[in-house]
């Protein structure tokens, strides 16, 4: 199903074509794992069921595959997809978002970016059972090919090997070297800010958002975290790490949704997914204010 989402659009954006962002995708490099407190540093064809499609004649088109959107859809994380689509449109780029649901095959070659949101435990079980098979193999193929994968909260947990709930172990896609355990004790809830250092992002940057998870995620010995916790709990409330990253595959617990308050990260995802295309700058006054507010909510002083 295709349609446009115009109710929340503020109108045309002014793009400064002469000013380019420095981000360029490059082949994944192995990165040494930092320590807490360290200085800043193929299967058959995919059914085409599009809920959103923007195309501009003669432009590049970002092709996004949204996995299990009817099941992994809590915490307003679908807003992340809206942000990606709008930031493409404002630059004259096309954006096509296709749902890939339960029981539907995933062809990783069809997409530039794959997205998994958060879900309830029962829905994660259903997705996990499928991701333990061919669909998980397709995700691993996409990750190894350098495709961008963004997974939030429950989707992040599903990229690991397992999620243990009491005496039950929910399998995962085994894309990232991690596992999650639901421990006794309070949920990890609150505003959070982390420092990340992504390739071609111009040095360390801050991601800010909101976390709400009962699971404690443990990274494998060689698994790189997404970032270092500045404020908040992170993966487990103990390690000082948040999220995980391998090449262009990123998992995180940050909600908000994540991308409206971190527009620089949305642009990094778009640029990387399109093979390092140079993106013109947008008038991001409101987005920058949202990013500042998210940092303040987490207890940071912006500009640190």
XYZ file of C-alpha atoms in Angstrom:
304
model
C 0.000 0.000 0.000
C 1.467 3.341 -0.997
C 0.595 6.718 0.395
C 2.038 9.991 1.499
C 2.360 11.229 5.047
C 2.023 14.980 4.786
C 0.222 15.972 7.977
C 3.406 16.417 9.972
C 5.557 17.861 7.198
C 6.566 21.463 7.824
C 6.738 22.280 4.119
C 9.612 22.424 1.642
C 13.086 22.468 3.084
C 15.848 24.657 1.736
C 18.878 22.630 0.742
C 22.284 24.222 0.365
C 23.738 22.214 -2.466
C 27.165 23.797 -2.211
C 27.672 22.550 1.344
C 28.322 18.846 1.629
C 28.381 16.535 4.587
C 31.711 14.750 4.985
C 30.258 11.272 5.328
C 31.357 8.628 2.865
C 30.726 4.916 3.232
C 33.793 2.742 3.231
C 34.521 -0.896 3.689
C 34.042 -2.076 7.232
C 37.166 -2.002 9.317
C 37.748 -3.866 12.512
C 37.786 -1.496 15.429
C 39.390 -2.095 18.777
C 36.933 -2.134 21.600
C 37.124 0.814 23.947
C 36.652 0.565 27.672
C 34.208 2.476 29.854
C 35.583 5.832 30.885
C 38.141 5.917 28.088
C 38.736 9.194 26.285
C 36.234 10.192 23.547
C 37.424 8.727 20.884
C 19.567 -14.907 -0.755
C 16.325 -15.998 -0.903
C 13.306 -15.619 -3.256
C 11.891 -12.228 -4.217
C 10.522 -10.063 -1.435
C 6.807 -9.279 -1.782
C 6.384 -5.606 -2.655
C 3.865 -4.140 -0.222
C 4.799 -0.516 0.105
C 3.197 1.647 2.718
C 5.208 4.670 1.713
C 6.919 5.609 -1.533
C 8.521 8.876 -2.597
C 10.166 9.135 -5.977
C 11.752 12.094 -7.699
C 12.514 11.873 -11.417
C 16.205 11.319 -12.065
C 17.094 10.997 -8.375
C 18.645 8.278 -6.282
C 16.127 6.238 -4.318
C 16.727 4.855 -0.827
C 15.168 1.383 -0.630
C 14.181 0.451 2.937
C 12.918 -2.924 4.108
C 10.847 -2.726 7.317
C 10.893 -6.137 9.010
C 7.809 -7.250 10.959
C 6.238 -3.764 11.102
C 2.956 -5.172 12.430
C 4.708 -6.928 15.334
C 7.761 -4.781 16.117
C 5.932 -1.486 16.310
C 5.811 -0.195 19.884
C 7.396 2.950 21.383
C 6.619 4.958 18.192
C 9.785 3.596 16.585
C 8.076 3.701 13.186
C 8.741 7.433 13.358
C 12.349 6.597 12.515
C 11.211 5.486 9.058
C 9.252 8.706 8.581
C 12.349 10.737 9.359
C 14.444 8.834 6.826
C 11.768 9.289 4.158
C 11.332 13.014 4.774
C 15.036 13.781 4.910
C 15.374 12.066 1.551
C 12.458 14.001 0.086
C 13.737 17.342 1.312
C 16.892 16.708 -0.682
C 15.116 15.528 -3.821
C 15.989 11.891 -3.179
C 13.473 9.110 -3.580
C 12.534 6.809 -0.709
C 10.709 3.495 -0.939
C 9.697 1.599 2.198
C 8.541 -2.007 1.855
C 7.078 -4.173 4.619
C 8.570 -7.648 5.024
C 6.298 -9.528 7.393
C 6.174 -12.871 9.131
C 6.336 -15.729 6.649
C 7.581 -13.517 3.820
C 11.044 -14.127 2.345
C 13.760 -11.500 2.566
C 15.943 -10.778 -0.450
C 18.777 -8.619 0.952
C 19.737 -7.470 -2.528
C 16.479 -5.521 -2.870
C 17.264 -3.074 -0.090
C 19.810 -0.449 0.902
C 18.673 -0.325 4.536
C 16.850 -2.805 6.768
C 14.963 -1.760 9.894
C 13.647 -3.633 12.946
C 11.713 -1.880 15.715
C 10.733 -2.907 19.223
C 8.037 -5.391 20.189
C 6.350 -7.205 23.033
C 7.858 -10.462 24.302
C 5.198 -12.637 22.649
C 5.775 -10.981 19.281
C 9.541 -11.227 19.668
C 9.134 -14.986 20.157
C 7.337 -15.289 16.822
C 9.945 -13.197 15.020
C 12.846 -14.948 16.734
C 11.663 -18.383 15.669
C 11.683 -17.232 12.044
C 14.982 -15.338 12.307
C 16.670 -18.522 13.495
C 16.181 -19.855 9.964
C 16.473 -18.560 6.407
C 15.425 -14.994 7.158
C 18.205 -14.700 9.719
C 20.645 -16.034 7.127
C 19.458 -13.311 4.748
C 20.077 -10.687 7.433
C 23.589 -12.009 7.991
C 24.194 -11.876 4.252
C 23.044 -8.252 4.179
C 25.277 -7.346 7.109
C 28.312 -9.047 5.609
C 27.691 -7.193 2.328
C 27.868 -3.871 4.182
C 24.156 -3.058 3.960
C 22.865 -0.724 6.644
C 20.790 -2.440 9.333
C 19.233 -0.436 12.172
C 17.560 -2.369 14.997
C 15.971 -0.751 18.054
C 15.254 -2.377 21.443
C 13.486 -5.689 20.740
C 14.855 -5.639 17.210
C 18.326 -5.143 18.664
C 17.880 -8.157 20.941
C 16.745 -10.242 17.958
C 20.006 -9.552 16.120
C 21.851 -11.521 18.813
C 22.015 -15.252 19.461
C 19.263 -15.496 22.079
C 16.950 -13.719 24.510
C 16.400 -15.684 27.719
C 13.019 -15.135 29.403
C 12.866 -17.129 32.605
C 13.357 -20.733 31.543
C 12.704 -20.015 27.872
C 15.336 -19.053 25.301
C 14.098 -17.112 22.271
C 16.479 -17.580 19.319
C 17.863 -14.697 17.299
C 19.358 -13.998 13.886
C 22.985 -14.220 15.088
C 23.977 -11.107 13.159
C 25.682 -9.548 16.190
C 27.719 -11.395 18.834
C 25.529 -10.798 21.874
C 22.828 -12.347 23.995
C 20.155 -10.905 26.259
C 18.806 -12.154 29.591
C 15.708 -10.927 31.415
C 17.004 -10.629 34.972
C 15.121 -10.110 38.194
C 15.121 -6.486 39.167
C 13.797 -3.190 37.869
C 13.590 -2.265 34.219
C 16.264 0.077 32.923
C 14.275 3.224 32.219
C 15.213 6.835 31.652
C 16.835 9.396 29.432
C 20.169 8.313 28.031
C 23.067 9.845 26.131
C 25.963 7.974 24.572
C 29.109 8.915 22.707
C 29.619 7.197 19.359
C 32.453 7.344 16.841
C 31.165 6.173 13.469
C 33.232 5.992 10.279
C 33.164 9.257 8.320
C 30.958 11.029 10.867
C 33.543 13.698 11.641
C 34.682 12.357 15.009
C 32.850 11.449 18.226
C 29.209 12.525 18.371
C 26.388 12.238 20.907
C 23.237 10.169 20.466
C 20.476 10.942 22.958
C 17.144 9.260 23.563
C 15.084 7.257 26.036
C 15.576 3.662 27.175
C 13.016 1.254 28.608
C 14.070 -2.395 28.695
C 13.977 -5.303 31.113
C 16.596 -7.351 29.301
C 20.303 -7.076 30.029
C 22.369 -7.420 26.865
C 25.864 -8.881 27.095
C 28.314 -8.369 24.235
C 30.702 -11.070 23.070
C 34.409 -10.586 23.701
C 35.048 -9.235 20.205
C 31.762 -7.416 19.667
C 32.123 -3.654 19.334
C 29.565 -1.564 21.246
C 27.747 1.239 19.490
C 28.883 3.739 22.073
C 30.026 4.649 25.553
C 27.368 5.614 28.090
C 27.544 9.235 29.206
C 24.226 9.230 31.054
C 21.770 6.402 31.622
C 21.990 2.618 31.901
C 22.991 1.262 28.498
C 23.061 -2.422 27.630
C 23.011 -3.818 31.148
C 23.466 -0.983 33.650
C 26.966 -2.199 34.487
C 29.330 -2.351 31.525
C 29.216 1.305 30.499
C 28.377 0.324 26.914
C 25.255 0.929 24.853
C 24.208 -0.896 21.728
C 26.392 -2.833 19.340
C 27.867 -2.269 15.895
C 29.488 -4.477 13.288
C 30.299 -2.685 10.025
C 27.040 -0.899 9.106
C 24.826 -3.065 11.319
C 23.695 -1.116 14.376
C 21.620 -2.176 17.368
C 20.535 0.163 20.160
C 18.060 0.550 23.014
C 17.506 4.250 22.264
C 13.896 5.270 21.669
C 12.393 8.710 21.347
C 11.986 7.836 18.494
C 15.734 7.898 17.959
C 16.114 9.746 14.657
C 13.930 12.870 15.128
C 16.216 13.959 17.963
C 19.424 12.878 16.245
C 19.149 14.137 12.677
C 22.896 13.879 12.100
C 22.600 10.118 12.647
C 19.667 9.872 10.227
C 21.830 11.538 7.588
C 24.724 9.195 8.318
C 22.405 6.229 7.755
C 21.090 7.663 4.471
C 24.522 8.549 3.131
C 26.025 5.205 4.093
C 23.084 3.217 2.721
C 23.399 5.017 -0.632
C 27.069 4.166 -0.916
C 28.542 7.350 0.504
C 26.552 9.860 -1.543
C 27.242 13.461 -0.547
C 24.214 15.013 1.142
C 23.404 18.697 0.996
C 22.782 20.374 4.331
C 19.229 21.116 5.433
C 17.802 23.872 7.580
C 17.895 21.824 10.777
C 17.209 24.519 13.363
C 14.303 22.576 14.888
C 16.155 19.261 14.729
C 19.177 20.779 16.436
C 16.945 22.140 19.178
C 15.393 18.678 19.616
C 18.878 17.183 19.876
C 19.870 19.788 22.451
C 16.696 19.122 24.473
C 17.328 15.367 24.432
C 20.839 15.911 25.773
C 19.578 18.238 28.501
C 16.911 15.690 29.485
C 19.674 13.114 29.889
C 21.663 15.462 32.114
C 24.249 16.657 29.609
C 25.294 20.190 28.834
C 25.162 20.477 25.018
C 28.426 21.394 23.395
C 30.452 19.364 25.893
